[in-house]
Short mmCIF file of C-alpha atoms and ligand atoms in Angstrom, two decimals:
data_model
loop_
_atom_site.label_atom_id
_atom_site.label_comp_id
_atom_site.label_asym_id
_atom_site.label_seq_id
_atom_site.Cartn_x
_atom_site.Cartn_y
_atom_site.Cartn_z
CA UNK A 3 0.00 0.00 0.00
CA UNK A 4 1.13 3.72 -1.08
CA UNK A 5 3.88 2.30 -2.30
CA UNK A 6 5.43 5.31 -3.76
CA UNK A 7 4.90 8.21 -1.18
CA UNK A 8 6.83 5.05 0.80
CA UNK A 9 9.84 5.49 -1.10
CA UNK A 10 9.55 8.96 -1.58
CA UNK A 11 9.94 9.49 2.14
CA UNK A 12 12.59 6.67 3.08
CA UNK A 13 14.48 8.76 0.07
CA UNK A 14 13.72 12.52 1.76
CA UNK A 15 15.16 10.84 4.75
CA UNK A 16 18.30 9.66 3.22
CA UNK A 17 18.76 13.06 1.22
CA UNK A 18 18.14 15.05 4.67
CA UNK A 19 20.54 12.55 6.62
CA UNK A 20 23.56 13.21 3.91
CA UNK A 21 23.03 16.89 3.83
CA UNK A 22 24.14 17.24 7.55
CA UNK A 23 26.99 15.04 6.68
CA UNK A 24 28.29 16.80 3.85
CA UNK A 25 28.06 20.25 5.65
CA UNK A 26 30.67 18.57 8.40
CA UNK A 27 32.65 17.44 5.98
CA UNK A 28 32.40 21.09 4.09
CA UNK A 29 32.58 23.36 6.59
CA UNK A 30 34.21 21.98 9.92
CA UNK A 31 37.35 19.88 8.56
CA UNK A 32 39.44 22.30 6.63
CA UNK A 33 39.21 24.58 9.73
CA UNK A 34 40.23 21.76 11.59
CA UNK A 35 42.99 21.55 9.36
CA UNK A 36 43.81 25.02 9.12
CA UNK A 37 43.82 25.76 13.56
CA UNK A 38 46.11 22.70 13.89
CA UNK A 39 49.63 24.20 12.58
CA UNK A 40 48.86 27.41 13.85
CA UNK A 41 47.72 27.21 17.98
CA UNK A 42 49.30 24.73 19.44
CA UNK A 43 52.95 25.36 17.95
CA UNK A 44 53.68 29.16 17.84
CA UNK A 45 52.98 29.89 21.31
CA UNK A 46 55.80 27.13 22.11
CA UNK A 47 58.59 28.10 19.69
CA UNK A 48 58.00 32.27 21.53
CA UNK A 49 58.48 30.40 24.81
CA UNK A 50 61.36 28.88 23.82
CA UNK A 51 62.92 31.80 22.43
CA UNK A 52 61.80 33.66 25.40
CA UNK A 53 63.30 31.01 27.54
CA UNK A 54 66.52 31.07 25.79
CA UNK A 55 66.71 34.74 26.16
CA UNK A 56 66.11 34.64 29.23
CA UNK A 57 68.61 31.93 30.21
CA UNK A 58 71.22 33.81 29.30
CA UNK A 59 70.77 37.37 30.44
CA UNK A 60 68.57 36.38 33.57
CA UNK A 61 69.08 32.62 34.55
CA UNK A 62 67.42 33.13 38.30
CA UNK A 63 64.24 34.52 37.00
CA UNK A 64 63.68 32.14 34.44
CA UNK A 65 61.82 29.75 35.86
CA UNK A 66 59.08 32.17 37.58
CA UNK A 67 57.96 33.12 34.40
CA UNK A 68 57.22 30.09 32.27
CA UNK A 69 54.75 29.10 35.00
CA UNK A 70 51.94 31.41 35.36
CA UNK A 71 51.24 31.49 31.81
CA UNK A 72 51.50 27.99 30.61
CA UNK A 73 48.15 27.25 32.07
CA UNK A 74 46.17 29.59 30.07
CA UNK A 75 47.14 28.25 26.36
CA UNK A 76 46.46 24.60 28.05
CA UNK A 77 43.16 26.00 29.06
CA UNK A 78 42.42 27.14 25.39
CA UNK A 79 43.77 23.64 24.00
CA UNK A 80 41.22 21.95 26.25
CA UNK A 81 38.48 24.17 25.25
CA UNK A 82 39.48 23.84 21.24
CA UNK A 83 39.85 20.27 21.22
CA UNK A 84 36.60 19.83 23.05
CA UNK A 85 34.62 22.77 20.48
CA UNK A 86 36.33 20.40 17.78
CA UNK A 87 34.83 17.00 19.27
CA UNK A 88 31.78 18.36 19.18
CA UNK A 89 31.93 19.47 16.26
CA UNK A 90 32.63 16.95 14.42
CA UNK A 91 30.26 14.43 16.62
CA UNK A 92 27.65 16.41 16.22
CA UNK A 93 25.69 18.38 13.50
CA UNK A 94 23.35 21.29 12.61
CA UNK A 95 20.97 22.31 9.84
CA UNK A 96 20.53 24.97 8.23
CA UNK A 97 16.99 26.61 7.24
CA UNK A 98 18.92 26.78 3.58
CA UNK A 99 19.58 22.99 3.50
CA UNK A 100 15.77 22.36 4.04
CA UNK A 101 14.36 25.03 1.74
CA UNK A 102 16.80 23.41 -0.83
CA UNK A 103 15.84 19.86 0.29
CA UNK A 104 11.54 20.85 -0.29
CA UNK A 105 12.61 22.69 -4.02
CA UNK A 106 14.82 19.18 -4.74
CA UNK A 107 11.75 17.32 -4.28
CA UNK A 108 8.78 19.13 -3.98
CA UNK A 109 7.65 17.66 -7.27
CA UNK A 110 8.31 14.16 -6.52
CA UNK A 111 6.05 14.89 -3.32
CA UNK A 112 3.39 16.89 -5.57
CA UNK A 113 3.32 13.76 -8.45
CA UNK A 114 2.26 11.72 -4.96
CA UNK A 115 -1.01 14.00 -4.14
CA UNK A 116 0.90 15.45 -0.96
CA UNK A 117 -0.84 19.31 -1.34
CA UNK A 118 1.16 22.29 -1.24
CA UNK A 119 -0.40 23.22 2.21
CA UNK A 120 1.04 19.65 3.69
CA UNK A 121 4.32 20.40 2.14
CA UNK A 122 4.36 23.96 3.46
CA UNK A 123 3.23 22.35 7.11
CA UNK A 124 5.77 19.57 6.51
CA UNK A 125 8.34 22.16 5.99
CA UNK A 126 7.91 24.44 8.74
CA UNK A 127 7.78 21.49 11.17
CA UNK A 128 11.37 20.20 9.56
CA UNK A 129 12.66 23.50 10.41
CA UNK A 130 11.14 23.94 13.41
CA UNK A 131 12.71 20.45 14.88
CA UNK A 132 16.01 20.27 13.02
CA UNK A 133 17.74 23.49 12.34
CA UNK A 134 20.40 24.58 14.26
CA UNK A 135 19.99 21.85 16.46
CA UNK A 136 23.09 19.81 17.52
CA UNK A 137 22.44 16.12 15.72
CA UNK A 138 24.85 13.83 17.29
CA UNK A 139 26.61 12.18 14.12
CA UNK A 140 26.05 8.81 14.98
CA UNK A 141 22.57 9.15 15.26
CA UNK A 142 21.55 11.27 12.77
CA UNK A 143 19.26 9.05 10.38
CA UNK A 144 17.17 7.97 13.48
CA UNK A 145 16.93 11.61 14.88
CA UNK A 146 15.85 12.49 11.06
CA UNK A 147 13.34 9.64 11.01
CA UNK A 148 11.79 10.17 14.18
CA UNK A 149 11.02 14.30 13.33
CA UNK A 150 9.73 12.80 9.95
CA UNK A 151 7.39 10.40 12.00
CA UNK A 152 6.32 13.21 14.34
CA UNK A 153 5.83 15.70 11.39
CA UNK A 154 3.59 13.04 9.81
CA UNK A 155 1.56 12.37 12.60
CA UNK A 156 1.12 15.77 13.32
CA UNK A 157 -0.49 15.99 9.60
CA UNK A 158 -3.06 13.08 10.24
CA UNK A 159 -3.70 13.25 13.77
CA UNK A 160 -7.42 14.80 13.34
CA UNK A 161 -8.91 13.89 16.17
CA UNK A 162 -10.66 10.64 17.06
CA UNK A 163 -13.93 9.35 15.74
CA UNK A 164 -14.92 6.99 18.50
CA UNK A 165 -17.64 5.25 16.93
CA UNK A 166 -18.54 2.40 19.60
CA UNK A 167 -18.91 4.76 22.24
CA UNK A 168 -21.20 6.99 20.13
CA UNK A 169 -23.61 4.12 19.41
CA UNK A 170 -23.52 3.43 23.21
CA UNK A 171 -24.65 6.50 23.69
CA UNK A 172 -27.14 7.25 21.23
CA UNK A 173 -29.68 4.75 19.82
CA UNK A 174 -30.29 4.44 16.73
CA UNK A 175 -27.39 6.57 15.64
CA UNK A 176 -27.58 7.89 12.17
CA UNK A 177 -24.01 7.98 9.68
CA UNK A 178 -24.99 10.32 6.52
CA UNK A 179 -22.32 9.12 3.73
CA UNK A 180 -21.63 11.66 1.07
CA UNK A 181 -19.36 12.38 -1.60
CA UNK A 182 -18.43 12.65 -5.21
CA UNK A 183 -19.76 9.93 -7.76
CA UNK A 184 -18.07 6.74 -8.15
CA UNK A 185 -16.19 7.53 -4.68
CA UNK A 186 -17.12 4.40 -3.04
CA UNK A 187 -19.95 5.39 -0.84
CA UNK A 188 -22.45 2.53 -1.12
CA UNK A 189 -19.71 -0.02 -1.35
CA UNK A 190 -18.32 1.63 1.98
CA UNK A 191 -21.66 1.53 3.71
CA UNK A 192 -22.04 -2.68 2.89
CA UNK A 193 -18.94 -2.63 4.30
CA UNK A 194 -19.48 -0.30 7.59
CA UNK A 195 -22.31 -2.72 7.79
CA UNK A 196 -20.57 -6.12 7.64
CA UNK A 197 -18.00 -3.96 10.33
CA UNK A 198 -21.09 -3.80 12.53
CA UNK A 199 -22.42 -6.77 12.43
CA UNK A 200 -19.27 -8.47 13.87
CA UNK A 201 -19.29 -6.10 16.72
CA UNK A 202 -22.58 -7.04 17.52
CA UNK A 203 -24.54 -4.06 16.24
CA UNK A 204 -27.63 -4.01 14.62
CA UNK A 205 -27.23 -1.41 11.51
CA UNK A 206 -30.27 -0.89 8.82
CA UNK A 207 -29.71 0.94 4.97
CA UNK A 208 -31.22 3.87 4.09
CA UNK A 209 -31.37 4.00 -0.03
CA UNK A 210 -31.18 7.92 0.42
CA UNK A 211 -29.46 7.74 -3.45
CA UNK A 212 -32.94 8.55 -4.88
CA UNK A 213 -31.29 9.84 -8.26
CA UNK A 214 -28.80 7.34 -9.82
CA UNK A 215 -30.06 4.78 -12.07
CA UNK A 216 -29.80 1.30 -10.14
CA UNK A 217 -28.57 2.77 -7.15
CA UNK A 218 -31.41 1.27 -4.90
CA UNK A 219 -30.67 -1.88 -6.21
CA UNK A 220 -27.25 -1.93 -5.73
CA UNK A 221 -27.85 -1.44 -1.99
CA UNK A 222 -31.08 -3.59 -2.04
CA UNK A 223 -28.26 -6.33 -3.56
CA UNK A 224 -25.95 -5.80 -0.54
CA UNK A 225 -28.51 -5.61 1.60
CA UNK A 226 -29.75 -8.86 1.11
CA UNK A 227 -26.38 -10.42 1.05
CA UNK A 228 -25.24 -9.29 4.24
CA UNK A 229 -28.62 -10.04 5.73
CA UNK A 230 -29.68 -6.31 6.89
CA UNK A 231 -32.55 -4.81 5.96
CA UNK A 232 -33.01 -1.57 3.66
CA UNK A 233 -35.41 1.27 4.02
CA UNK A 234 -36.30 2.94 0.24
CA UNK A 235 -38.60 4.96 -1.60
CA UNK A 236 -39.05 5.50 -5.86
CA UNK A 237 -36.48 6.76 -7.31
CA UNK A 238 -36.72 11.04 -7.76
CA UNK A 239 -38.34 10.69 -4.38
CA UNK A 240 -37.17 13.55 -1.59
CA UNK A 241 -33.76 11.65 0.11
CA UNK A 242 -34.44 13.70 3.29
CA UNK A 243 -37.47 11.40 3.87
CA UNK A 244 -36.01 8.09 2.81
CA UNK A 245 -33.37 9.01 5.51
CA UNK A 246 -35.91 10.14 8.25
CA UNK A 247 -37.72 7.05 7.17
CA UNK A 248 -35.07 4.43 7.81
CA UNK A 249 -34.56 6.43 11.44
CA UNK A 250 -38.22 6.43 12.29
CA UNK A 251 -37.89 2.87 11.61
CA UNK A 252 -34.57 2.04 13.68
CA UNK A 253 -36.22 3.65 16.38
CA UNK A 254 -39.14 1.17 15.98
CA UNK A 255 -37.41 -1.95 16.19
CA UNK A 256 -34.67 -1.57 18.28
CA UNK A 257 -31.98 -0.56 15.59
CA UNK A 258 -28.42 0.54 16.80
CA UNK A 259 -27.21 2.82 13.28
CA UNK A 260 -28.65 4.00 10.24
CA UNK A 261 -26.39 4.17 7.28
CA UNK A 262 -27.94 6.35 5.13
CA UNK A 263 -26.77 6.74 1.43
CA UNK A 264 -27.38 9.74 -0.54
CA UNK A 265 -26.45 10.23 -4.21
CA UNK A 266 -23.22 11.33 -5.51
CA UNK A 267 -22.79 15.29 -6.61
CA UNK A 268 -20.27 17.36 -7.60
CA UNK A 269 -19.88 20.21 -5.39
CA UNK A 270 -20.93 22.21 -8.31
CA UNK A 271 -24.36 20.40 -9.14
CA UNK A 272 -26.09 23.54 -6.78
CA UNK A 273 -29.66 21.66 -7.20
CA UNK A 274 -27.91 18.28 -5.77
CA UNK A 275 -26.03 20.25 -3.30
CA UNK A 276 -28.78 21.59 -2.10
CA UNK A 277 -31.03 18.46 -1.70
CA UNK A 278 -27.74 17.33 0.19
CA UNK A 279 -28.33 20.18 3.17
CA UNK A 280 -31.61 19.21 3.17
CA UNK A 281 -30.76 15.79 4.32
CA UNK A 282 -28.69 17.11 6.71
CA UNK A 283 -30.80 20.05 8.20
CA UNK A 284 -33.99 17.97 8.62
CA UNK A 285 -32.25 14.40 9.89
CA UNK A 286 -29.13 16.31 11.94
CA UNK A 287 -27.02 13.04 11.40
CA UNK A 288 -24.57 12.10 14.51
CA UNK A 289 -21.71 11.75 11.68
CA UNK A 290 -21.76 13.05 8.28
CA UNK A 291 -19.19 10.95 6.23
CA UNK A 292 -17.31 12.14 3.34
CA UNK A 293 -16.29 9.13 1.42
CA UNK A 294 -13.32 9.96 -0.90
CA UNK A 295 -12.02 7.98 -3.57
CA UNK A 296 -7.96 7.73 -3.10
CA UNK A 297 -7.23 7.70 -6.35
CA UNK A 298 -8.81 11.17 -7.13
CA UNK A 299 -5.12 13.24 -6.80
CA UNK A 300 -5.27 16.42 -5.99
CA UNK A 301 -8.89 17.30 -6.82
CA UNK A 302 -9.71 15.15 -3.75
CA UNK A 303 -8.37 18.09 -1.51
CA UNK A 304 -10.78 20.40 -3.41
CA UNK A 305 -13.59 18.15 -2.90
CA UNK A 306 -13.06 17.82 0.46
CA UNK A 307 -13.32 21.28 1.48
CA UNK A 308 -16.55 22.40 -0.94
CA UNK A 309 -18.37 19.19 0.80
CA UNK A 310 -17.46 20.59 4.49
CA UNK A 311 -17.79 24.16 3.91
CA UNK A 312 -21.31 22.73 2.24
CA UNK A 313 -22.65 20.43 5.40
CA UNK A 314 -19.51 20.28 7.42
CA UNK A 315 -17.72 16.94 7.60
CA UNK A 316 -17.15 15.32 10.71
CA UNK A 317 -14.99 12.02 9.04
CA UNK A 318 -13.43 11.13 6.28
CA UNK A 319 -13.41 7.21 4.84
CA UNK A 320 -10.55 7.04 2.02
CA UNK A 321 -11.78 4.10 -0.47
CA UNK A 322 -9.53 2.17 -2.71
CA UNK A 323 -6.12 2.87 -0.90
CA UNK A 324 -5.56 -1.61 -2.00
CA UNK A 325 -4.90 0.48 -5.45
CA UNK A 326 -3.51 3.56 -5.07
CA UNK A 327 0.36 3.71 -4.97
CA UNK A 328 0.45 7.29 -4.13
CA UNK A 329 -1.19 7.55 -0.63
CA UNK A 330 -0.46 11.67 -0.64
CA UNK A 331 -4.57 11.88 -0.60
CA UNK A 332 -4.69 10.68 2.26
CA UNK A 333 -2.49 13.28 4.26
CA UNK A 334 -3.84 16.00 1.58
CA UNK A 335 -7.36 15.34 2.71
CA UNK A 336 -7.55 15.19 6.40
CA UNK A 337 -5.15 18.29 7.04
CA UNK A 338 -7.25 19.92 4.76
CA UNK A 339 -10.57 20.05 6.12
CA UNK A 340 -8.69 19.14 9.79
CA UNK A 341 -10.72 16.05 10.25
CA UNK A 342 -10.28 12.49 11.17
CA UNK A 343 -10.35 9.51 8.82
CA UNK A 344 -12.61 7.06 10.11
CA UNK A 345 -11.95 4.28 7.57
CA UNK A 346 -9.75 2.73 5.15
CA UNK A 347 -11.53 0.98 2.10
CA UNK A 348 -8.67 -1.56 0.73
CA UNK A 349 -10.52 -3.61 -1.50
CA UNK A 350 -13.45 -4.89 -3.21
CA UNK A 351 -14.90 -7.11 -0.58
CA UNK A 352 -16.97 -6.82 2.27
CA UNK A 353 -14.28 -7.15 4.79
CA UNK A 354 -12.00 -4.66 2.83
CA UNK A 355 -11.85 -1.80 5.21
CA UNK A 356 -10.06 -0.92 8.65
CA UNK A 357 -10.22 1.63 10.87
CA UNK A 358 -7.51 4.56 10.32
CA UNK A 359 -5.18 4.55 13.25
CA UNK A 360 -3.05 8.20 12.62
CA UNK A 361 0.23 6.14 14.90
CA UNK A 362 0.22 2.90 12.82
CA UNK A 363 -0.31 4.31 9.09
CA UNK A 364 2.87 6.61 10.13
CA UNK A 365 4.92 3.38 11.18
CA UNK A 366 3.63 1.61 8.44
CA UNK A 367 4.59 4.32 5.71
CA UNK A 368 8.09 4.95 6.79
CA UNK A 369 8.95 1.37 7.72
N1 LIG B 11 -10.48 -1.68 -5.19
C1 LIG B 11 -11.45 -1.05 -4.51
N2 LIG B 11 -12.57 -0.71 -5.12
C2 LIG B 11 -13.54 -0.07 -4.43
C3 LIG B 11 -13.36 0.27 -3.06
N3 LIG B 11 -14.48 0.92 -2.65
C4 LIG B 11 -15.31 0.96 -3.72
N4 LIG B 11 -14.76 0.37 -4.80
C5 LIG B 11 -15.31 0.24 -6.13
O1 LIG B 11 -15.58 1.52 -6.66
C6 LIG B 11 -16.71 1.49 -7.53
C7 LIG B 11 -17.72 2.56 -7.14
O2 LIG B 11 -18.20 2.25 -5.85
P1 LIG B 11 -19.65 2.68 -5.35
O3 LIG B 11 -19.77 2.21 -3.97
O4 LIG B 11 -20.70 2.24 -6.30
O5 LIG B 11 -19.50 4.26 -5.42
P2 LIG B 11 -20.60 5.37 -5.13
O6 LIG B 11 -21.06 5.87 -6.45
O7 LIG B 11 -19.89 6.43 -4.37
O8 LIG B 11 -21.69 4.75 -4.36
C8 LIG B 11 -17.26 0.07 -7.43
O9 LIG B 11 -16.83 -0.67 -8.54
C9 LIG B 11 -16.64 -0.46 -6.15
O10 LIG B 11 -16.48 -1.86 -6.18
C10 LIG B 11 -12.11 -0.09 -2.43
O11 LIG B 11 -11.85 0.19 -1.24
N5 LIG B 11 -11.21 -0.73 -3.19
MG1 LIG B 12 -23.74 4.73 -4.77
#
């Protein structure tokens, strides 16, 4: 899975690694090499002159002299062999080398769907954690992988949905899925269903896709296969009822969810956009859930934010990541609208999704 943003990070954390070596090697060793003749072997040839002189016009005094100052260029040996360990066991960034590292690969990160307002983020917190900070040499690539792992997680840590404890709560409670057409959002709620089910819950369909030709047959189909029953109207009827229809009837019989579909719009289609706040302002849904498709690229960040600023989002569930390479969607997406994906679709089948957990899809993309 997103096997490419993969490499592309292992490779930005090679590339930042080197950079701090090759500004040692630069900068700190030909000053090394330069301090080394000078210091420690002029002050010693003007004491021995000194001495000399000394020895032969003044013998007695001679050897009162010598000894208050020897101390003092000891002191500064001490203190420049000990600036010199450090520097060379230890190393800092500049702001330059990471600005040059982001315009080195900024496409390479762009080609992978991570938007310019997650590289921007990304770079700030690079900066932030690594320049001018001593990196102890030995330990640089693991110092540079951890602030990469922290960076990350900082970009899709969007909160928590905690789903199990809302349906405690609240009975029945009522998931609105929306999105773009094609995204995945009837396929995701068979599958939020299945989910369900093997926790013990008892979720019912609402075919709230009124428009789409089939569509209430495509969830009547899943429906039946998964054994969970589907509230619908006719097609062109009003989705708001079909919705407060299916909750009416969860209330009934002792339903815990709804998972209500509704049709797929572009978040220019005002008339369908419209018919979507309906949904939303007369059934108040305990999660409205935007259902992305992966593989979208960078319109998906664009999407994202029309959908929330329409009916505000509250999660995110990113379909078909078993065939998207890229994976930048994903971080494009949540830090976008700030919001926490709640699912990850990963194939075709009923089992195919998990739940997002921010810590493990970190480990997972930079192991
Ligand atoms: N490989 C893969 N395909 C998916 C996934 N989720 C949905 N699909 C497929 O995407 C297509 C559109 O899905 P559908 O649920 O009908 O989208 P909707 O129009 O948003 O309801 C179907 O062929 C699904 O099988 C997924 O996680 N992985
Ligand atoms: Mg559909």
């Amino acid at each position: 899975m997103f096997g490419l943003l993969k490499k592309s990070l292992k490779d930005s954390i090679k590339k930042i690694t080197r950079k701090a070596e090759e500004r040692e090697k630069i900068e700190e060793r030909p000053k090394e090499a330069k301090e080394k003749p000078k210091k420690p072997e002029k002050p010693k040839k003007k004491e021995k002159i000194e001495r000399i002189e000394k020895i032969e016009k003044k013998p007695e005094k001679v050897e009162e002299k010598p000894e208050p100052e020897e101390p003092e260029p000891e002191k500064r040996e001490r203190r420049r062999i000990f600036r010199l360990r450090e520097r060379i066991t230890t190393r800092r960034l500049s702001e330059k080398d990471i600005d040059d590292f982001f315009s080195e690969n900024e496409r390479d990160f762009l080609s992978n769907n991570v938007a310019v307002e997650v590289l921007d983020f990304f770079s700030k917190n690079l900066k932030e954690r690594l320049v001018d900070k001593p990196i102890k040499r030995v330990q640089a690539s693991k110092f540079v992988s951890q602030v990469f792992e922290e960076s990350l997680f900082a970009i899709v840590n969007q909160g928590e949905v905690k789903l199990e404890k809302m349906i405690k709560k609240k009975k029945p409670l009522c998931l609105v899925f929306l999105g773009f057409n094609g995204s995945g959002k009837t396929t995701s709620i068979a599958k939020v269903a299945k989910y369900l089910l093997k926790k013990g819950y008892k979720p019912v369909l609402a075919a709230g896709d009124t428009f789409r030709a089939a569509s209430i047959e495509q969830l009547e189909e899943h429906g039946r296969k998964l054994g969970v029953r589907v509230i619908k109207h006719q097609y062109g009827s009003d989705s708001a009822a079909v919705v407060f229809d299916a909750v009416r009837f969860a209330e009934a019989n002792n339903y815990d969810v709804v998972l209500a579909d509704t049709a797929g719009r572009a978040h220019t289609d005002k008339n369908l956009m419209d018919e979507l706040k309906k949904v939303v302002r007369v059934n108040k849904p305990d999660l409205k859930v935007l259902v992305v498709d992966s593989l979208t690229g960078n319109d998906a960040v664009e999407q994202a934010k029309q959908f929330h600023e329409a009916v505000g989002v509250d999660a995110v569930i990113m379909a078909k990541t078993d065939v998207n390479p890229k994976g930048g969607s994903i971080l494009s997406v949540c830090y976008a609208i700030k919001k926490p994906i709640l699912f990850m679709g990963t194939g075709q089948g009923y089992e195919d999704i998990i739940r997002f957990d921010p810590k493990k899809f970190v480990k997972d993309i930079l192991s």
